[in-house]
Amino acid sequence: MRRRHTVTRLLATATLALPLTLPAAPAAAATPTTAPTRQLTDVIPAPTETHPDPRGTFTLGPLTVIRTSPGSTAARQVGRQLADTLRPATGYPLPVLPVRSTPLPEIALLLGGADARVGQQGYQLDVTRRGVTIRANTADGLFAGTQTLRQLLPAQIEAPTRQRATWAVPGGRIVDVPRFAYRGAMLDLARHFHTVDEIKAYVDLISQYKINYLHLHLTDDQGWRIQIDSWPRLTTVGGGPGTGVDGVGPGYLTKADYKAVVAYAAARHITIIPEIDMPGHTNAAQSTYAELNCDKVAPPPRTDTAVGYSSLCIDDELTYRFVEDVIRELAEMTPGPYLHIGGDEAHATTDEDYRTFVQRVLQLVSKYGKRAYGWNEIMQADPPTDAIAQYWGTGTTNADLAEAAARGNKVVMSPANKAYLDMKYDRSTPLGLSWAAYIEVRDAYEWDPAQRVTGVGENAVLGVEAPLWSETLRTLDDIEFMAFPRLPAIAELGWSTAASHDWESFRTRLGAQAPRWRLQDVNFYPSPQVPWI
Ligand code: TNX
């Protein structure tokens, strides 16, 4: 990870070692009436309901404790993470206490007792002079509430230096519940590998905006990036030296790396979805193992960005042994419910072969206890209704998708001309592609996931996802430049009500995120459409 994370860690640890020597309270912290610099509505994604109470300002001080539901390790874990976030900037000890009550000013994280509407992912946040109370039915909901609280505090909370600030939180109540259960981001590790530390840094950034799924595109024509013990050369050769666009490999996740990413994401309430792209986008595997080709001749490795030329051998039983081995090993190391089987741009596979192949692979996914997920093309194979389609098209009609939605399949919306973070902002953007569109911030924000494709309405939409393909992206700085500020736009489409959708409000709230990103060292694109602070 980059320097900023190490520094944050060190400071958090150093602060932890000091619980007995309370730092002197900044003068302002003793004055709870100080007006907060922020309002309850200054949050991305926009909360469902806010009820400000100007008399209720709470000011975080040296005596504040974080109190969590007694007996809940999950709530305590969220409390510890909140403490880790708040200690470096404030210098306050913020002990985490699983007790019923305390006489001290508190941030309470409580399971149960929330507004009936909060469901499995939402929360209720109350701010009074005495403290902050976040109530939810799940630890996911509590975590979401703490991300809101973080944005309600001054931006200096993001800096590991102890800048003087009045840590005031605006008074009142928020009741917040997501419009869609699925809010995703995707990283492409195949075209350019991204390291464990880079993935973790991205997890940190996206979890602030209540993204709850991270899809990892692990294999493609240019590289294979996940260890599979029964086919060991996939990584040593397929992910080895010279792999990736322009041959900048090597790189792959060992099983231990993958599990570390899964655990790190889970601690930030993000579920990892692994993707093995097939029957096309398979040249890395087929150039490594000659037997995966119909003619048993291995094609050369590819480091260019062409698509649609590779296909597994559909009539060969060995293909299904390979696929089953991969799915079995992947299912074993993946606690989340979904396995993504790709299925896009299989131009080198006939339509009939494609259906045959996808139907067999779908059965393998359920054999190993997982739910299948694929690019929208898999709907051509009339999968069972528990399979999920990820729509990446640029148009507003798709007959296969509408039919699948009518049968009951759920759809994740990732229209390439709106949600693809690898598209350039405009002609002058130095990174990215432009085949689907130029996507400025307003374009990324101004669409409705439930009105995008005819016949795929609110009930058929599971959520949204912002994919980031990495043909042109190598470093974490590159990733950040394309994801910020568009990722928060997609996050808001996934979380906030359709009625709250408002570009003027969004651009103002987005502009106010800039001080946080500067302190977090995020390399964001300073779009001229946004009034940056
Ligand atoms: C299309 S969208 C692809 C990817 C490319 C991407 C670049 C989709 C499912 N396939 O193979 O990386 O465009 O924008």
mmCIF file of C-alpha atoms and ligand atoms in Angstrom, residues 188 191 217 220 277 281 307 344-345 375 377 392 416 420 422-423 433 435 469-471, ligand 1:
data_model
loop_
_atom_site.group_PDB
_atom_site.id
_atom_site.type_symbol
_atom_site.label_atom_id
_atom_site.label_comp_id
_atom_site.label_asym_id
_atom_site.label_seq_id
_atom_site.Cartn_x
_atom_site.Cartn_y
_atom_site.Cartn_z
ATOM 1 C CA ASP A 188 -9.730 -5.867 -14.354
ATOM 2 C CA ARG A 191 -5.061 -6.677 -18.814
ATOM 3 C CA HIS A 217 -12.109 -9.804 -13.591
ATOM 4 C CA ASP A 220 -8.731 -12.754 -20.061
ATOM 5 C CA ASP A 277 -14.341 -15.147 -18.450
ATOM 6 C CA HIS A 281 -11.456 -14.141 -23.635
ATOM 7 C CA VAL A 307 -11.300 -9.014 -28.422
ATOM 8 C CA ASP A 344 -19.137 -11.665 -23.248
ATOM 9 C CA GLU A 345 -17.947 -11.164 -26.806
ATOM 10 C CA TRP A 375 -22.426 -10.634 -18.880
ATOM 11 C CA GLU A 377 -24.998 -12.478 -23.425
ATOM 12 C CA TRP A 392 -23.012 -3.760 -20.503
ATOM 13 C CA ALA A 416 -20.851 0.969 -21.047
ATOM 14 C CA TYR A 420 -17.738 2.210 -17.601
ATOM 15 C CA ASP A 422 -12.450 3.161 -18.296
ATOM 16 C CA MET A 423 -14.137 5.484 -20.799
ATOM 17 C CA LEU A 433 -10.784 4.177 -24.127
ATOM 18 C CA TRP A 435 -15.438 3.038 -27.922
ATOM 19 C CA TRP A 469 -11.177 -2.243 -17.506
ATOM 20 C CA SER A 470 -7.446 -1.806 -17.388
ATOM 21 C CA GLU A 471 -6.097 -1.953 -20.944
HETATM 22 C C1 TNX B 1 -15.554 -4.636 -23.638
HETATM 23 S S1 TNX B 1 -17.661 -5.068 -21.853
HETATM 24 C C2 TNX B 1 -15.226 -5.758 -22.905
HETATM 25 C C3 TNX B 1 -13.900 -5.860 -22.302
HETATM 26 C C4 TNX B 1 -13.059 -4.652 -22.595
HETATM 27 C C5 TNX B 1 -13.901 -3.401 -22.486
HETATM 28 C C6 TNX B 1 -13.141 -2.139 -22.644
HETATM 29 C C7 TNX B 1 -17.213 -6.469 -21.868
HETATM 30 C C8 TNX B 1 -18.081 -7.380 -21.149
HETATM 31 N N1 TNX B 1 -16.088 -6.751 -22.547
HETATM 32 O O1 TNX B 1 -13.272 -7.032 -22.758
HETATM 33 O O2 TNX B 1 -12.013 -4.610 -21.689
HETATM 34 O O3 TNX B 1 -14.892 -3.470 -23.471
HETATM 35 O O4 TNX B 1 -13.935 -1.022 -22.407
#
